[in-house]
Amino acid sequence: MGRSVLVTGGNRGIGLAVATALAADGDRVAVTHRDSGPPDERLLGVHAEMTDPASIDAAFAKAEAAHGPVEVLVVNAGITRDGLVLRMEERDFTDVVDVNLHGAFRTVRRAVRGMMRARWGRIVLISSMTYAYGAPGQVNYAAAKAGMLGMARSLAWELGPRNITVNVVSPGLIDTDMSREITDQRREHLLSITPLGRTGEPEDIAAAVRYLTGESGRFVTGAVLPVSGGLGLGG
Ligand code: NDP
């Protein structure tokens, strides 16, 4: 029968690959989007804005009406707004934290209600290797992505007794719209500190999410899994 899954920002990039992989396994998958819905008709598109709790609530209500209470949540929606600290506007900091970190909190809080009732759940937060090594121009993003680790570990303690696991996947450079925005110089630098020497595909992240939410990952919680070609090794 599969599980009821919700992936935030699942209309493109990493989120779409995760959603597609889980749907192929037989899960009933809803993906949040803002303007354009999912390109795959096996996925249920639900509109949600990560900065708006009412919009997140409405997205869950729609997904749950179609698929039943959400059993697997993948928090993937994220943005960058890069700039060196002296030039970083207040707004660039708060917006990035609002979407990436506070958005994760809002989404998880909405999801755990049903998971606690069911005494089963799987939550995966998509962070970034930037949490470990930092990056010039990403004070906002690195702070938000590092915050997700503390959040996941606290959630692991709170929710473990209800058989709900909470883990973090930490991607390196993955080929998506987001990573295509970086400068050639920055890309070259990141690849030079990546032992495998190449970018990853969104499907590499999907494989990690399948493991963490699947039967093989049932005893893993509070973990941070780098899927980065070795970028950030030892971080
Ligand atoms: P994309 O930019 O390709 O996609 C981002 C997704 O997030 C889109 O679905 C977008 O929706 C959604 N989103 C952004 N802002 C909001 C918002 N305010 N409310 C609701 N949805 C929103 O990114 P990636 O697929 O590359 O990244 C996915 C995740 O992986 C992010 O959290 C990112 O930080 C992380 N990551 C990516 C890496 C990479 O190299 N690509 C490396 C490390 C981490 P919409 O289509 O409506 O804009």
Coordinates of C-alpha atoms and ligand atoms in Angstrom, one line a residue:
M1 CA 0.0 0.0 0.0
G2 CA 3.0 2.4 0.6
R3 CA 3.2 5.3 3.0
S4 CA 1.8 8.8 3.0
V5 CA 4.8 11.0 2.2
L6 CA 5.1 14.8 2.0
V7 CA 8.2 16.4 0.4
T8 CA 8.6 20.2 0.7
G9 CA 9.8 21.9 -2.4
G10 CA 9.2 18.7 -4.3
N11 CA 8.4 20.3 -7.7
R12 CA 12.0 20.4 -8.9
G13 CA 15.6 19.7 -8.0
I14 CA 16.5 17.4 -5.1
G15 CA 12.9 17.4 -3.8
L16 CA 11.5 16.1 -7.1
A17 CA 14.1 13.3 -7.2
V18 CA 13.3 12.3 -3.7
A19 CA 9.5 12.4 -4.4
T20 CA 9.9 10.4 -7.6
A21 CA 12.0 7.7 -6.0
L22 CA 9.6 7.2 -3.1
A23 CA 6.6 7.2 -5.5
A24 CA 8.4 4.5 -7.6
D25 CA 8.7 2.4 -4.4
G26 CA 4.9 2.6 -4.1
D27 CA 4.5 5.4 -1.6
R28 CA 1.6 8.0 -1.9
V29 CA 3.6 11.2 -2.4
A30 CA 2.5 14.8 -2.0
V31 CA 5.0 17.6 -2.9
T32 CA 4.7 21.2 -2.0
H33 CA 5.2 23.9 -4.6
R34 CA 4.6 27.6 -5.0
D35 CA 4.0 28.5 -8.7
S36 CA 4.4 25.4 -10.8
G37 CA 3.2 22.0 -9.7
P38 CA 5.1 18.7 -10.1
P39 CA 6.0 17.5 -13.6
D40 CA 5.2 13.9 -12.7
E41 CA 1.5 12.9 -12.6
R42 CA 2.2 10.3 -9.9
L43 CA 2.9 13.1 -7.5
L44 CA 0.1 15.2 -5.8
G45 CA 1.0 18.9 -5.9
V46 CA -0.1 21.0 -2.9
H47 CA 0.6 24.7 -2.7
A48 CA 2.7 25.8 0.4
E49 CA 4.8 28.8 1.4
M50 CA 7.4 27.8 4.0
T51 CA 7.2 31.2 5.8
D52 CA 3.4 30.9 6.3
P53 CA 2.2 28.4 8.9
A54 CA -1.4 28.6 7.6
S55 CA -0.3 27.7 4.1
I56 CA 1.7 24.8 5.5
D57 CA -1.3 23.6 7.5
A58 CA -3.5 23.8 4.3
A59 CA -1.0 21.8 2.3
F60 CA -1.0 19.1 5.0
A61 CA -4.8 19.0 5.1
K62 CA -4.9 18.6 1.3
A63 CA -2.2 15.9 1.3
E64 CA -3.8 14.0 4.2
A65 CA -7.3 14.1 2.6
A66 CA -5.9 12.3 -0.4
H67 CA -3.3 10.1 1.2
G68 CA -4.0 9.8 4.9
P69 CA -1.9 11.2 7.8
V70 CA 1.7 12.0 6.7
E71 CA 4.0 9.2 7.8
V72 CA 7.2 10.3 6.1
L73 CA 8.2 14.0 6.0
V74 CA 11.1 15.3 3.9
V75 CA 12.0 18.9 4.7
N76 CA 13.7 20.0 1.5
A77 CA 12.6 23.5 0.5
G78 CA 15.4 26.0 0.8
I79 CA 16.9 29.2 -0.6
T80 CA 20.2 31.0 -0.6
R81 CA 20.7 34.7 -0.5
D82 CA 24.5 35.1 -0.6
G83 CA 26.5 38.2 0.4
L84 CA 29.5 39.1 2.4
V85 CA 28.6 39.9 6.0
L86 CA 29.2 43.7 5.8
R87 CA 26.9 43.9 2.7
M88 CA 24.3 41.4 3.9
E89 CA 21.0 43.1 4.5
E90 CA 19.0 42.2 7.6
R91 CA 16.3 40.9 5.3
D92 CA 18.8 38.5 3.5
F93 CA 19.6 36.9 6.9
T94 CA 16.1 36.7 8.2
D95 CA 14.6 35.4 4.9
V96 CA 17.1 32.6 4.6
V97 CA 16.6 31.5 8.3
D98 CA 12.8 31.9 7.9
V99 CA 12.6 29.5 4.9
N100 CA 15.3 27.0 5.7
L101 CA 15.2 26.7 9.5
H102 CA 12.0 28.2 10.7
G103 CA 10.2 26.5 7.8
A104 CA 11.6 23.2 8.9
F105 CA 10.2 23.8 12.4
R106 CA 6.8 24.8 11.1
T107 CA 6.6 21.7 8.9
V108 CA 7.9 19.3 11.5
R109 CA 5.5 20.6 14.1
R110 CA 2.5 20.1 11.8
A111 CA 3.6 16.6 10.9
V112 CA 4.4 15.1 14.3
R113 CA 0.8 15.4 15.5
G114 CA -0.3 12.5 13.2
M115 CA 3.0 10.6 13.6
M116 CA 2.7 10.6 17.4
R117 CA -0.8 9.3 17.2
A118 CA 0.3 6.5 14.8
R119 CA 3.4 5.9 17.0
W120 CA 5.5 5.7 13.8
G121 CA 7.1 8.3 11.6
R122 CA 10.2 9.2 9.5
I123 CA 11.5 12.7 9.2
V124 CA 14.5 13.7 7.1
L125 CA 15.8 17.3 7.0
I126 CA 17.9 18.3 4.0
S127 CA 20.8 20.4 5.3
S128 CA 24.1 21.2 3.5
M129 CA 27.8 20.4 3.9
T130 CA 28.0 24.2 4.4
Y131 CA 27.0 23.6 8.0
A132 CA 30.4 22.1 8.6
Y133 CA 32.9 24.1 6.6
G134 CA 31.1 27.4 6.2
A135 CA 31.5 29.5 3.1
P136 CA 32.3 33.1 2.4
G137 CA 29.0 34.9 1.6
Q138 CA 26.8 32.3 3.4
V139 CA 26.7 33.4 7.0
N140 CA 22.9 33.2 6.8
Y141 CA 22.6 29.9 4.9
A142 CA 25.4 28.1 7.0
A143 CA 23.7 29.3 10.2
A144 CA 20.3 28.0 9.1
K145 CA 21.7 24.7 7.9
A146 CA 23.8 24.1 11.0
G147 CA 20.6 24.9 13.1
M148 CA 18.9 22.0 11.4
L149 CA 21.3 19.6 13.0
G150 CA 20.5 20.8 16.5
M151 CA 16.9 20.7 15.7
A152 CA 17.1 17.1 14.4
R153 CA 19.0 15.9 17.4
S154 CA 16.5 17.4 19.9
L155 CA 13.6 16.0 17.9
A156 CA 15.3 12.6 17.9
W157 CA 15.2 12.7 21.7
E158 CA 11.6 14.0 21.9
L159 CA 10.2 11.6 19.3
G160 CA 12.3 8.4 19.7
P161 CA 10.0 7.0 22.3
R162 CA 7.1 7.2 19.8
N163 CA 9.1 5.3 17.1
I164 CA 9.7 8.4 15.1
T165 CA 13.2 8.8 13.6
V166 CA 14.7 12.2 12.7
N167 CA 17.8 12.4 10.5
V168 CA 19.7 14.9 8.5
V169 CA 21.0 14.4 4.9
S170 CA 23.9 16.8 4.2
P171 CA 24.4 17.2 0.4
G172 CA 27.6 18.5 -1.2
L173 CA 27.4 20.1 -4.6
I174 CA 24.4 18.6 -6.4
D175 CA 23.5 19.5 -10.0
T176 CA 20.3 21.6 -9.6
D177 CA 19.0 25.1 -10.4
M178 CA 20.4 26.2 -7.0
S179 CA 24.0 25.0 -7.7
R180 CA 23.9 26.3 -11.2
E181 CA 23.8 29.9 -9.8
I182 CA 27.2 29.7 -8.2
T183 CA 30.2 31.3 -10.0
D184 CA 32.6 29.1 -12.0
Q185 CA 35.4 30.1 -9.6
R186 CA 33.4 28.9 -6.6
R187 CA 32.4 25.6 -8.4
E188 CA 36.0 24.9 -9.2
H189 CA 37.0 25.5 -5.6
L190 CA 34.2 23.2 -4.3
L191 CA 35.2 20.4 -6.7
S192 CA 38.9 20.8 -5.7
I193 CA 37.9 19.9 -2.1
T194 CA 35.6 17.1 -3.2
P195 CA 37.5 13.8 -3.2
L196 CA 35.3 12.3 -5.9
G197 CA 36.0 15.5 -8.0
R198 CA 32.5 15.9 -9.5
T199 CA 29.0 17.1 -8.7
G200 CA 26.3 14.7 -7.5
E201 CA 22.9 14.1 -8.9
P202 CA 19.6 14.7 -7.1
E203 CA 19.1 10.9 -7.3
D204 CA 22.1 10.5 -4.9
I205 CA 20.2 12.4 -2.2
A206 CA 17.0 10.4 -3.0
A207 CA 18.9 7.2 -2.4
A208 CA 20.0 8.4 1.1
V209 CA 16.4 9.4 1.9
R210 CA 15.1 6.0 0.8
Y211 CA 17.6 4.3 3.2
L212 CA 16.8 6.6 6.1
T213 CA 13.0 6.2 5.7
G214 CA 13.1 2.6 4.7
E215 CA 13.2 -0.7 6.7
S216 CA 17.0 -0.8 6.6
G217 CA 17.3 2.6 8.4
R218 CA 14.9 1.8 11.2
F219 CA 17.6 1.9 14.0
V220 CA 19.1 5.2 12.7
T221 CA 18.0 8.5 14.4
G222 CA 19.7 11.8 15.2
A223 CA 22.3 11.0 12.5
V224 CA 23.8 13.3 9.9
L225 CA 24.5 11.6 6.6
P226 CA 26.9 13.4 4.2
V227 CA 26.1 12.7 0.6
S228 CA 28.8 14.9 -0.8
G229 CA 31.4 13.0 -2.8
G230 CA 33.6 13.5 0.3
L231 CA 33.2 17.4 0.4
G232 CA 33.6 18.4 4.0
L233 CA 35.4 15.2 5.0
G234 CA 36.0 15.1 8.7
G235 CA 33.6 18.1 9.3
Ligands
NDP1 P1 16.2 24.3 -6.0 O1 16.5 25.8 -5.9 O2 16.4 23.6 -7.2 O3 14.7 24.1 -5.4 C1 14.3 24.7 -4.2 C2 13.0 24.2 -3.8 O4 12.6 24.9 -2.6 C3 11.9 24.5 -4.9 O5 11.0 23.5 -4.9 C4 11.3 25.8 -4.3 O6 10.0 26.0 -4.7 C5 11.3 25.5 -2.8 N1 11.2 26.7 -2.0 C6 12.1 27.7 -1.9 N2 11.7 28.7 -1.2 C7 10.5 28.3 -0.7 C8 9.5 28.9 0.1 N3 9.7 30.1 0.6 N4 8.3 28.3 0.3 C9 8.1 27.1 -0.3 N5 9.0 26.4 -1.1 C10 10.2 27.1 -1.3 O7 17.1 23.7 -4.8 P2 17.8 22.3 -4.7 O8 16.9 21.2 -5.2 O9 19.2 22.4 -5.2 O10 17.9 22.2 -3.1 C11 17.0 21.5 -2.3 C12 17.6 21.5 -0.9 O11 18.9 20.9 -0.8 C13 17.7 22.9 -0.3 O12 17.3 22.9 1.1 C14 19.1 23.2 -0.4 O13 19.6 24.1 0.5 C15 19.7 21.8 -0.2 N6 21.1 21.7 -0.8 C16 21.3 21.8 -2.1 C17 22.6 21.7 -2.6 C18 22.9 21.7 -4.1 O14 24.1 21.7 -4.5 N7 21.9 21.8 -5.0 C19 23.7 21.4 -1.7 C20 23.4 21.4 -0.4 C21 22.1 21.5 0.1 P3 9.7 26.9 -6.0 O15 9.9 26.0 -7.2 O16 8.3 27.4 -5.8 O17 10.7 28.1 -6.0

